[in-house]
Amino acid sequence: MQPVEIAKGIYDVGVNDWNIRDFHGYSIPLGTSYNSFLVVDEKVALIDTVKKEFADQLIDNISRIIDPKKIDVVISNHTEMDHSGGLARVMHRVGESKPLYCSKMGLKNLGMHFRQKWNYHGVASGETLSLGQKTLTFLETRMLHWPDSMFTYLQEDGILFSSDAFGQHYAGLEKFDDMLDMDIMPHAKKYFANILLLYSHLIVKLLEQVTEMNLDIRMICPDHGVLWRKDPGRIIDAYKTWSLQEPVRKAVVVYDTMWHSTEQMADAIAAGLKDAGIAVRPMHLRKWHRSDIMTEVLDAGAVIVGSPTMNNGLFPTVSDFLTYMKGLKPKNKIGAAFGSYGWSGEAVKMITQELEAMKFNIMDAGIRIQYVPDAPGLETCEALGKQIGMALAG
Amino acid sequence: MDRYVCTVCGYVYDPAVGDPDSGVKPGTKFEDIPDDWECPICGASKSDFEKES
């Protein structure tokens, strides 16, 4: 990707990772980008780098604007390796003794990734750095989504370099929200659901803090995907909505199945939910990626989980999904379990216990059906769907 | 003395260790830490901690 001038003297010198599809277990069908920003003023600053294997592309991009040696300061908003991996190469080209700015937690965390004794400057929230005409302000955003995460705000241009927040996994040559012929919001939502959901309460606080600071935000530049310039308020409002986790009239029926029995139950539960006026989608765990299911879970009011009993336990994909969902700590959900079994039938109870541990509101002891469901069995499933649906419609 | 867990990031406050970087000496009970103390890992407030079960 060629550098893109995003405002006068400010460039995105990042790269596209067109072919990546699995981002530590999160599916990204459109690839992603690692955005990196060059601010050319009396002093020159580079904000964030890229994944290690793209470091040379980053250096090439920088070289199209200025000699990398002219960079005076490097800023690391986030230690994770898709943004810091290129640091070793960058510092080598920029100059090993050049100041490297990061948060206080960044000092600790970068030190555990890189053994070089760089000229670190740990900054506190609110600290500023003048580049001449332009001023950068650092804003700590701990646990959004790592302890070291911070934002860098460029006052004069109203640009918020927001690290991973407000990002989307999208690789493309169109760098701005207003250049796309597709809706990017579902990708931003997927990012929130899979990376940030568990820190929702911190996002609520951060958004309040940003509102109080009365920052003039004309553009938001995340480290992945497109930059928000048309209406940055739109993504901020979406984050407000998602972080409150107010359930909508929507349910997800997540399941796996061995001989279609648990599948029949899933479909019957979905039919019952639909009867109660709830939008619902049954999602088979080997047909849908866990990260796509999580995106649906984000604003669903109910998550109903089904598993056959296999070898006296949960079907492995169901276990995988429950572990994943538990870590992301979804809130305000109704939950229930179901499943077919042959002779022992432990799975339903195991799911219910897991949902209880996640503080879901458990509506029912769960439905177990031996072998293949008959008509009354499916009616019970439908009735459960309807019962949950009516509770959701409230 | 009870250990306390940060509900945001999972850090465990161990009274035997304290949090010397923030001036909390080893041997300080969780209850005796100042109210404006923050989780050394993620910055969560003291009220975000729960007793370890």
GROMACS .gro file of C-alpha atoms in nm:
model
  447
    1MET     CA    1   0.000   0.000   0.000
    2GLN     CA    2   0.126   0.348  -0.083
    3PRO     CA    3   0.121   0.607   0.193
    4VAL     CA    4  -0.202   0.802   0.217
    5GLU     CA    5  -0.198   1.166   0.326
    6ILE     CA    6  -0.484   1.178   0.575
    7ALA     CA    7  -0.440   1.546   0.668
    8LYS     CA    8  -0.178   1.802   0.582
    9GLY     CA    9   0.160   1.653   0.677
   10ILE     CA   10   0.003   1.342   0.832
   11TYR     CA   11   0.027   1.007   0.656
   12ASP     CA   12  -0.094   0.654   0.702
   13VAL     CA   13   0.220   0.457   0.621
   14GLY     CA   14   0.071   0.123   0.729
   15VAL     CA   15   0.028  -0.198   0.535
   16ASN     CA   16  -0.244  -0.436   0.427
   17ASP     CA   17  -0.229  -0.801   0.533
   18TRP     CA   18  -0.449  -0.923   0.247
   19ASN     CA   19  -0.421  -1.295   0.310
   20ILE     CA   20  -0.456  -1.340   0.684
   21ARG     CA   21  -0.780  -1.519   0.773
   22ASP     CA   22  -0.722  -1.633   1.130
   23PHE     CA   23  -0.633  -1.366   1.383
   24HIS     CA   24  -0.548  -1.559   1.700
   25GLY     CA   25  -0.865  -1.762   1.666
   26TYR     CA   26  -1.087  -1.483   1.533
   27SER     CA   27  -1.190  -1.524   1.168
   28ILE     CA   28  -1.119  -1.227   0.943
   29PRO     CA   29  -1.253  -1.301   0.595
   30LEU     CA   30  -1.141  -0.964   0.455
   31GLY     CA   31  -0.787  -0.972   0.595
   32THR     CA   32  -0.673  -0.673   0.796
   33SER     CA   33  -0.444  -0.373   0.793
   34TYR     CA   34  -0.182  -0.257   1.039
   35ASN     CA   35  -0.208   0.119   1.032
   36SER     CA   36   0.091   0.330   1.123
   37PHE     CA   37   0.097   0.708   1.120
   38LEU     CA   38   0.368   0.953   1.030
   39VAL     CA   39   0.329   1.311   1.151
   40VAL     CA   40   0.567   1.547   0.975
   41ASP     CA   41   0.612   1.875   1.159
   42GLU     CA   42   0.921   2.059   1.286
   43LYS     CA   43   0.977   1.726   1.457
   44VAL     CA   44   0.869   1.403   1.294
   45ALA     CA   45   0.676   1.137   1.486
   46LEU     CA   46   0.582   0.782   1.396
   47ILE     CA   47   0.279   0.642   1.578
   48ASP     CA   48   0.272   0.261   1.603
   49THR     CA   49   0.437   0.013   1.371
   50VAL     CA   50   0.319  -0.305   1.199
   51LYS     CA   51   0.350  -0.681   1.232
   52LYS     CA   52   0.712  -0.792   1.215
   53GLU     CA   53   0.701  -0.947   0.868
   54PHE     CA   54   0.569  -0.621   0.720
   55ALA     CA   55   0.838  -0.398   0.872
   56ASP     CA   56   1.025  -0.353   0.544
   57GLN     CA   57   0.704  -0.242   0.371
   58LEU     CA   58   0.653   0.010   0.648
   59ILE     CA   59   1.008   0.143   0.608
   60ASP     CA   60   0.952   0.169   0.230
   61ASN     CA   61   0.633   0.363   0.287
   62ILE     CA   62   0.804   0.601   0.528
   63SER     CA   63   1.092   0.646   0.280
   64ARG     CA   64   0.847   0.770   0.015
   65ILE     CA   65   0.775   1.065   0.245
   66ILE     CA   66   1.101   1.124   0.431
   67ASP     CA   67   1.425   0.957   0.520
   68PRO     CA   68   1.341   0.732   0.821
   69LYS     CA   69   1.647   0.879   0.999
   70LYS     CA   70   1.456   1.208   1.018
   71ILE     CA   71   1.199   1.056   1.252
   72ASP     CA   72   1.260   1.221   1.590
   73VAL     CA   73   1.023   1.023   1.806
   74VAL     CA   74   0.847   0.689   1.790
   75ILE     CA   75   0.522   0.636   1.982
   76SER     CA   76   0.387   0.295   2.079
   77ASN     CA   77   0.019   0.315   2.168
   78HIS     CA   78  -0.005  -0.060   2.220
   79THR     CA   79   0.246  -0.339   2.286
   80GLU     CA   80   0.067  -0.621   2.104
   81MET     CA   81   0.289  -0.761   1.830
   82ASP     CA   82   0.073  -0.665   1.535
   83HIS     CA   83   0.166  -0.305   1.623
   84SER     CA   84   0.504  -0.344   1.790
   85GLY     CA   85   0.650  -0.632   1.588
   86GLY     CA   86   0.811  -0.387   1.347
   87LEU     CA   87   0.974  -0.183   1.626
   88ALA     CA   88   1.313  -0.356   1.619
   89ARG     CA   89   1.351  -0.292   1.245
   90VAL     CA   90   1.211   0.060   1.275
   91MET     CA   91   1.433   0.162   1.568
   92HIS     CA   92   1.732   0.021   1.383
   93ARG     CA   93   1.657   0.245   1.083
   94VAL     CA   94   1.536   0.548   1.274
   95GLY     CA   95   1.819   0.537   1.527
   96GLU     CA   96   1.843   0.316   1.837
   97SER     CA   97   1.885   0.618   2.065
   98LYS     CA   98   1.573   0.804   1.947
   99PRO     CA   99   1.306   0.849   2.214
  100LEU     CA  100   1.038   0.581   2.223
  101TYR     CA  101   0.719   0.701   2.392
  102CYS     CA  102   0.469   0.465   2.551
  103SER     CA  103   0.245   0.442   2.857
  104LYS     CA  104   0.385   0.347   3.198
  105MET     CA  105   0.251  -0.006   3.149
  106GLY     CA  106   0.398   0.002   2.799
  107LEU     CA  107   0.743   0.042   2.958
  108LYS     CA  108   0.696  -0.284   3.143
  109ASN     CA  109   0.531  -0.471   2.861
  110LEU     CA  110   0.758  -0.361   2.575
  111GLY     CA  111   1.051  -0.461   2.796
  112MET     CA  112   0.915  -0.815   2.808
  113HIS     CA  113   0.886  -0.827   2.428
  114PHE     CA  114   1.214  -0.661   2.328
  115ARG     CA  115   1.549  -0.691   2.505
  116GLN     CA  116   1.699  -0.380   2.347
  117LYS     CA  117   1.770  -0.098   2.592
  118TRP     CA  118   1.583   0.168   2.401
  119ASN     CA  119   1.547   0.529   2.509
  120TYR     CA  120   1.202   0.480   2.661
  121HIS     CA  121   0.979   0.766   2.778
  122GLY     CA  122   0.686   0.645   2.983
  123VAL     CA  123   0.410   0.904   2.968
  124ALA     CA  124   0.119   0.965   3.205
  125SER     CA  125  -0.233   1.036   3.093
  126GLY     CA  126  -0.264   1.401   2.987
  127GLU     CA  127   0.106   1.451   2.912
  128THR     CA  128   0.178   1.639   2.592
  129LEU     CA  129   0.455   1.643   2.336
  130SER     CA  130   0.504   1.938   2.105
  131LEU     CA  131   0.622   1.863   1.753
  132GLY     CA  132   0.642   2.235   1.662
  133GLN     CA  133   0.309   2.341   1.514
  134LYS     CA  134   0.132   2.029   1.628
  135THR     CA  135   0.084   1.895   1.980
  136LEU     CA  136   0.026   1.537   2.082
  137THR     CA  137  -0.160   1.450   2.402
  138PHE     CA  138  -0.143   1.100   2.547
  139LEU     CA  139  -0.443   0.940   2.707
  140GLU     CA  140  -0.407   0.614   2.898
  141THR     CA  141  -0.674   0.358   2.811
  142ARG     CA  142  -0.568   0.067   3.032
  143MET     CA  143  -0.726  -0.267   2.944
  144LEU     CA  144  -0.864  -0.131   2.618
  145HIS     CA  145  -0.755  -0.378   2.551
  146TRP     CA  146  -0.416  -0.440   2.714
  147PRO     CA  147  -0.271  -0.280   3.028
  148ASP     CA  148  -0.038  -0.071   2.808
  149SER     CA  149  -0.301   0.064   2.567
  150MET     CA  150  -0.319   0.438   2.515
  151PHE     CA  151  -0.456   0.691   2.269
  152THR     CA  152  -0.259   0.974   2.112
  153TYR     CA  153  -0.458   1.285   2.030
  154LEU     CA  154  -0.343   1.548   1.784
  155GLN     CA  155  -0.505   1.867   1.898
  156GLU     CA  156  -0.458   2.099   1.600
  157ASP     CA  157  -0.605   1.854   1.347
  158GLY     CA  158  -0.859   1.697   1.581
  159ILE     CA  159  -0.725   1.349   1.512
  160LEU     CA  160  -0.753   1.068   1.765
  161PHE     CA  161  -0.504   0.787   1.707
  162SER     CA  162  -0.702   0.529   1.895
  163SER     CA  163  -0.485   0.218   1.881
  164ASP     CA  164  -0.710  -0.092   1.859
  165ALA     CA  165  -1.026   0.086   1.973
  166PHE     CA  166  -1.273   0.164   1.692
  167GLY     CA  167  -1.085  -0.072   1.459
  168GLN     CA  168  -1.213  -0.330   1.216
  169HIS     CA  169  -1.036  -0.616   1.045
  170TYR     CA  170  -1.049  -0.499   0.687
  171ALA     CA  171  -0.776  -0.487   0.424
  172GLY     CA  172  -0.836  -0.239   0.144
  173LEU     CA  173  -0.694   0.044  -0.057
  174GLU     CA  174  -0.981   0.270   0.045
  175LYS     CA  175  -0.856   0.413   0.372
  176PHE     CA  176  -1.165   0.610   0.477
  177ASP     CA  177  -1.513   0.515   0.590
  178ASP     CA  178  -1.668   0.735   0.320
  179MET     CA  179  -1.485   0.557   0.035
  180LEU     CA  180  -1.638   0.213   0.090
  181ASP     CA  181  -1.922   0.065  -0.109
  182MET     CA  182  -1.992  -0.178   0.175
  183ASP     CA  183  -2.110  -0.134   0.531
  184ILE     CA  184  -1.807  -0.153   0.759
  185MET     CA  185  -2.014  -0.141   1.080
  186PRO     CA  186  -2.065  -0.520   1.106
  187HIS     CA  187  -1.686  -0.556   1.107
  188ALA     CA  188  -1.647  -0.290   1.377
  189LYS     CA  189  -1.915  -0.472   1.574
  190LYS     CA  190  -1.737  -0.804   1.533
  191TYR     CA  191  -1.417  -0.643   1.659
  192PHE     CA  192  -1.595  -0.507   1.965
  193ALA     CA  193  -1.767  -0.839   2.038
  194ASN     CA  194  -1.449  -1.044   2.014
  195ILE     CA  195  -1.185  -0.812   2.158
  196LEU     CA  196  -1.347  -0.550   2.379
  197LEU     CA  197  -1.674  -0.691   2.513
  198LEU     CA  198  -1.530  -0.796   2.848
  199TYR     CA  199  -1.412  -0.441   2.914
  200SER     CA  200  -1.748  -0.282   2.837
  201HIS     CA  201  -1.770  -0.111   3.176
  202LEU     CA  202  -1.430   0.053   3.116
  203ILE     CA  203  -1.545   0.173   2.774
  204VAL     CA  204  -1.847   0.336   2.934
  205LYS     CA  205  -1.610   0.519   3.172
  206LEU     CA  206  -1.366   0.613   2.898
  207LEU     CA  207  -1.638   0.755   2.674
  208GLU     CA  208  -1.762   0.964   2.968
  209GLN     CA  209  -1.407   1.085   3.029
  210VAL     CA  210  -1.359   1.177   2.662
  211THR     CA  211  -1.693   1.362   2.662
  212GLU     CA  212  -1.589   1.557   2.974
  213MET     CA  213  -1.257   1.649   2.811
  214ASN     CA  214  -1.458   1.804   2.531
  215LEU     CA  215  -1.209   1.691   2.269
  216ASP     CA  216  -1.264   1.816   1.920
  217ILE     CA  217  -1.255   1.484   1.733
  218ARG     CA  218  -1.269   1.530   1.359
  219MET     CA  219  -1.109   1.202   1.264
  220ILE     CA  220  -1.051   0.872   1.441
  221CYS     CA  221  -0.757   0.666   1.324
  222PRO     CA  222  -0.756   0.312   1.461
  223ASP     CA  223  -0.469   0.070   1.402
  224HIS     CA  224  -0.683  -0.169   1.193
  225GLY     CA  225  -0.908  -0.104   0.898
  226VAL     CA  226  -1.056   0.221   0.772
  227LEU     CA  227  -1.024   0.562   0.935
  228TRP     CA  228  -1.339   0.737   1.050
  229ARG     CA  229  -1.360   1.086   0.902
  230LYS     CA  230  -1.711   1.121   0.764
  231ASP     CA  231  -1.883   1.096   1.097
  232PRO     CA  232  -1.655   0.988   1.384
  233GLY     CA  233  -1.952   1.028   1.617
  234ARG     CA  234  -2.115   0.728   1.453
  235ILE     CA  235  -1.858   0.480   1.575
  236ILE     CA  236  -1.843   0.647   1.919
  237ASP     CA  237  -2.222   0.614   1.948
  238ALA     CA  238  -2.203   0.251   1.836
  239TYR     CA  239  -1.945   0.183   2.110
  240LYS     CA  240  -2.179   0.344   2.364
  241THR     CA  241  -2.463   0.119   2.256
  242TRP     CA  242  -2.255  -0.199   2.244
  243SER     CA  243  -2.088  -0.139   2.578
  244LEU     CA  244  -2.421  -0.094   2.757
  245GLN     CA  245  -2.522  -0.442   2.635
  246GLU     CA  246  -2.889  -0.365   2.647
  247PRO     CA  247  -3.053  -0.673   2.500
  248VAL     CA  248  -3.261  -0.636   2.186
  249ARG     CA  249  -3.539  -0.873   2.085
  250LYS     CA  250  -3.300  -1.121   1.946
  251ALA     CA  251  -3.179  -1.468   2.043
  252VAL     CA  252  -2.906  -1.703   1.933
  253VAL     CA  253  -2.941  -2.080   1.942
  254VAL     CA  254  -2.587  -2.222   1.941
  255TYR     CA  255  -2.538  -2.594   1.906
  256ASP     CA  256  -2.355  -2.888   1.762
  257THR     CA  257  -2.506  -3.219   1.664
  258MET     CA  258  -2.397  -3.575   1.585
  259TRP     CA  259  -2.703  -3.738   1.423
  260HIS     CA  260  -2.927  -3.430   1.373
  261SER     CA  261  -3.125  -3.482   1.694
  262THR     CA  262  -2.984  -3.180   1.880
  263GLU     CA  263  -3.019  -2.995   1.550
  264GLN     CA  264  -3.392  -3.072   1.537
  265MET     CA  265  -3.423  -2.945   1.892
  266ALA     CA  266  -3.237  -2.624   1.797
  267ASP     CA  267  -3.470  -2.563   1.506
  268ALA     CA  268  -3.778  -2.620   1.724
  269ILE     CA  269  -3.651  -2.378   1.990
  270ALA     CA  270  -3.585  -2.121   1.718
  271ALA     CA  271  -3.938  -2.169   1.583
  272GLY     CA  272  -4.079  -2.104   1.932
  273LEU     CA  273  -3.873  -1.786   1.967
  274LYS     CA  274  -3.991  -1.665   1.628
  275ASP     CA  275  -4.352  -1.727   1.735
  276ALA     CA  276  -4.293  -1.489   2.025
  277GLY     CA  277  -4.170  -1.223   1.782
  278ILE     CA  278  -3.799  -1.264   1.845
  279ALA     CA  279  -3.534  -1.250   1.572
  280VAL     CA  280  -3.337  -1.571   1.596
  281ARG     CA  281  -3.075  -1.770   1.414
  282PRO     CA  282  -2.976  -2.128   1.495
  283MET     CA  283  -2.596  -2.148   1.461
  284HIS     CA  284  -2.421  -2.481   1.412
  285LEU     CA  285  -2.077  -2.468   1.570
  286ARG     CA  286  -1.902  -2.641   1.281
  287LYS     CA  287  -2.070  -2.417   1.022
  288TRP     CA  288  -2.015  -2.086   1.198
  289HIS     CA  289  -1.691  -1.955   1.338
  290ARG     CA  290  -1.695  -1.888   1.712
  291SER     CA  291  -1.611  -1.523   1.645
  292ASP     CA  292  -1.915  -1.480   1.418
  293ILE     CA  293  -2.136  -1.638   1.682
  294MET     CA  294  -1.995  -1.397   1.944
  295THR     CA  295  -2.091  -1.106   1.719
  296GLU     CA  296  -2.449  -1.230   1.724
  297VAL     CA  297  -2.434  -1.285   2.100
  298LEU     CA  298  -2.328  -0.922   2.158
  299ASP     CA  299  -2.676  -0.772   2.136
  300ALA     CA  300  -2.888  -1.086   2.175
  301GLY     CA  301  -3.109  -1.106   2.482
  302ALA     CA  302  -3.089  -1.484   2.502
  303VAL     CA  303  -2.829  -1.747   2.426
  304ILE     CA  304  -2.959  -2.103   2.418
  305VAL     CA  305  -2.686  -2.362   2.395
  306GLY     CA  306  -2.724  -2.721   2.280
  307SER     CA  307  -2.489  -3.016   2.286
  308PRO     CA  308  -2.522  -3.388   2.235
  309THR     CA  309  -2.366  -3.590   2.512
  310MET     CA  310  -2.049  -3.744   2.377
  311ASN     CA  311  -1.848  -3.986   2.590
  312ASN     CA  312  -2.029  -3.864   2.903
  313GLY     CA  313  -1.944  -3.501   2.836
  314LEU     CA  314  -1.985  -3.200   2.612
  315PHE     CA  315  -1.927  -3.212   2.242
  316PRO     CA  316  -1.580  -3.051   2.197
  317THR     CA  317  -1.693  -2.753   1.986
  318VAL     CA  318  -1.953  -2.665   2.251
  319SER     CA  319  -1.682  -2.670   2.516
  320ASP     CA  320  -1.469  -2.445   2.297
  321PHE     CA  321  -1.752  -2.199   2.248
  322LEU     CA  322  -1.848  -2.188   2.617
  323THR     CA  323  -1.486  -2.121   2.716
  324TYR     CA  324  -1.461  -1.845   2.457
  325MET     CA  325  -1.791  -1.682   2.551
  326LYS     CA  326  -1.718  -1.703   2.925
  327GLY     CA  327  -1.394  -1.508   2.882
  328LEU     CA  328  -1.571  -1.230   2.694
  329LYS     CA  329  -1.816  -1.186   2.985
  330PRO     CA  330  -2.141  -1.103   2.806
  331LYS     CA  331  -2.400  -0.940   3.033
  332ASN     CA  332  -2.781  -0.925   3.059
  333LYS     CA  333  -2.853  -1.258   2.893
  334ILE     CA  334  -3.119  -1.518   2.940
  335GLY     CA  335  -2.973  -1.867   2.906
  336ALA     CA  336  -3.091  -2.226   2.867
  337ALA     CA  337  -2.948  -2.559   2.758
  338PHE     CA  338  -3.069  -2.851   2.549
  339GLY     CA  339  -2.939  -3.164   2.388
  340SER     CA  340  -2.998  -3.516   2.273
  341TYR     CA  341  -2.819  -3.809   2.433
  342GLY     CA  342  -2.793  -4.185   2.410
  343TRP     CA  343  -2.764  -4.328   2.760
  344SER     CA  344  -2.614  -4.086   3.012
  345GLY     CA  345  -2.694  -3.726   2.907
  346GLU     CA  346  -2.457  -3.515   3.116
  347ALA     CA  347  -2.412  -3.236   2.859
  348VAL     CA  348  -2.724  -3.031   2.938
  349LYS     CA  349  -2.639  -3.001   3.305
  350MET     CA  350  -2.281  -2.911   3.223
  351ILE     CA  351  -2.393  -2.632   2.990
  352THR     CA  352  -2.638  -2.500   3.250
  353GLN     CA  353  -2.361  -2.487   3.512
  354GLU     CA  354  -2.137  -2.295   3.275
  355LEU     CA  355  -2.414  -2.047   3.190
  356GLU     CA  356  -2.481  -2.001   3.561
  357ALA     CA  357  -2.113  -1.928   3.617
  358MET     CA  358  -2.148  -1.660   3.348
  359LYS     CA  359  -2.435  -1.510   3.552
  360PHE     CA  360  -2.692  -1.573   3.281
  361ASN     CA  361  -3.053  -1.570   3.390
  362ILE     CA  362  -3.134  -1.942   3.359
  363MET     CA  363  -3.494  -1.985   3.246
  364ASP     CA  364  -3.525  -2.359   3.261
  365ALA     CA  365  -3.349  -2.671   3.391
  366GLY     CA  366  -3.281  -2.756   3.028
  367ILE     CA  367  -3.427  -3.008   2.788
  368ARG     CA  368  -3.275  -3.354   2.746
  369ILE     CA  369  -3.412  -3.592   2.487
  370GLN     CA  370  -3.297  -3.951   2.458
  371TYR     CA  371  -3.189  -4.044   2.107
  372VAL     CA  372  -3.423  -3.899   1.841
  373PRO     CA  373  -3.684  -3.638   1.942
  374ASP     CA  374  -4.048  -3.733   1.887
  375ALA     CA  375  -4.329  -3.484   1.824
  376PRO     CA  376  -4.404  -3.413   2.193
  377GLY     CA  377  -4.028  -3.369   2.254
  378LEU     CA  378  -4.007  -3.109   1.981
  379GLU     CA  379  -4.316  -2.938   2.119
  380THR     CA  380  -4.137  -2.905   2.452
  381CYS     CA  381  -3.848  -2.739   2.268
  382GLU     CA  382  -4.081  -2.505   2.088
  383ALA     CA  383  -4.251  -2.419   2.416
  384LEU     CA  384  -3.914  -2.334   2.572
  385GLY     CA  385  -3.837  -2.108   2.277
  386LYS     CA  386  -4.170  -1.937   2.319
  387GLN     CA  387  -4.126  -1.898   2.694
  388ILE     CA  388  -3.784  -1.734   2.648
  389GLY     CA  389  -3.921  -1.526   2.365
  390MET     CA  390  -4.203  -1.393   2.579
  391ALA     CA  391  -3.962  -1.310   2.860
  392LEU     CA  392  -3.749  -1.119   2.610
  393ALA     CA  393  -4.044  -0.939   2.456
  394GLY     CA  394  -4.136  -0.853   2.816
  395MET     CA  395  -0.495  -1.234   5.556
  396ASP     CA  396  -0.728  -1.249   5.255
  397ARG     CA  397  -0.615  -1.211   4.899
  398TYR     CA  398  -0.825  -0.996   4.666
  399VAL     CA  399  -0.876  -1.035   4.292
  400CYS     CA  400  -0.919  -0.753   4.040
  401THR     CA  401  -1.243  -0.824   3.856
  402VAL     CA  402  -1.117  -0.632   3.554
  403CYS     CA  403  -0.784  -0.796   3.475
  404GLY     CA  404  -0.748  -1.086   3.719
  405TYR     CA  405  -0.450  -0.943   3.917
  406VAL     CA  406  -0.436  -1.084   4.271
  407TYR     CA  407  -0.347  -0.856   4.562
  408ASP     CA  408  -0.146  -1.063   4.806
  409PRO     CA  409  -0.104  -0.886   5.144
  410ALA     CA  410   0.221  -1.072   5.201
  411VAL     CA  411   0.368  -0.903   4.893
  412GLY     CA  412   0.182  -0.571   4.905
  413ASP     CA  413   0.225  -0.331   4.614
  414PRO     CA  414   0.560  -0.164   4.687
  415ASP     CA  415   0.560   0.026   4.353
  416SER     CA  416   0.257   0.220   4.479
  417GLY     CA  417   0.389   0.253   4.833
  418VAL     CA  418   0.183  -0.033   4.981
  419LYS     CA  419   0.421  -0.219   5.209
  420PRO     CA  420   0.432  -0.599   5.235
  421GLY     CA  421   0.203  -0.709   5.516
  422THR     CA  422  -0.067  -0.449   5.440
  423LYS     CA  423  -0.420  -0.589   5.465
  424PHE     CA  424  -0.639  -0.514   5.162
  425GLU     CA  425  -0.877  -0.322   5.390
  426ASP     CA  426  -0.593  -0.092   5.497
  427ILE     CA  427  -0.491   0.014   5.146
  428PRO     CA  428  -0.592   0.378   5.074
  429ASP     CA  429  -0.922   0.411   4.886
  430ASP     CA  430  -0.758   0.591   4.594
  431TRP     CA  431  -0.523   0.300   4.529
  432GLU     CA  432  -0.552   0.151   4.183
  433CYS     CA  433  -0.485  -0.193   4.041
  434PRO     CA  434  -0.115  -0.188   3.943
  435ILE     CA  435  -0.189  -0.377   3.622
  436CYS     CA  436  -0.502  -0.219   3.481
  437GLY     CA  437  -0.583   0.088   3.688
  438ALA     CA  438  -0.916  -0.044   3.818
  439SER     CA  439  -1.029   0.111   4.145
  440LYS     CA  440  -1.016  -0.060   4.482
  441SER     CA  441  -1.391  -0.117   4.470
  442ASP     CA  442  -1.342  -0.334   4.161
  443PHE     CA  443  -1.171  -0.599   4.377
  444GLU     CA  444  -1.337  -0.906   4.525
  445LYS     CA  445  -1.215  -1.139   4.796
  446GLU     CA  446  -1.049  -1.445   4.646
  447SER     CA  447  -1.275  -1.746   4.677
   0.00000   0.00000   0.00000
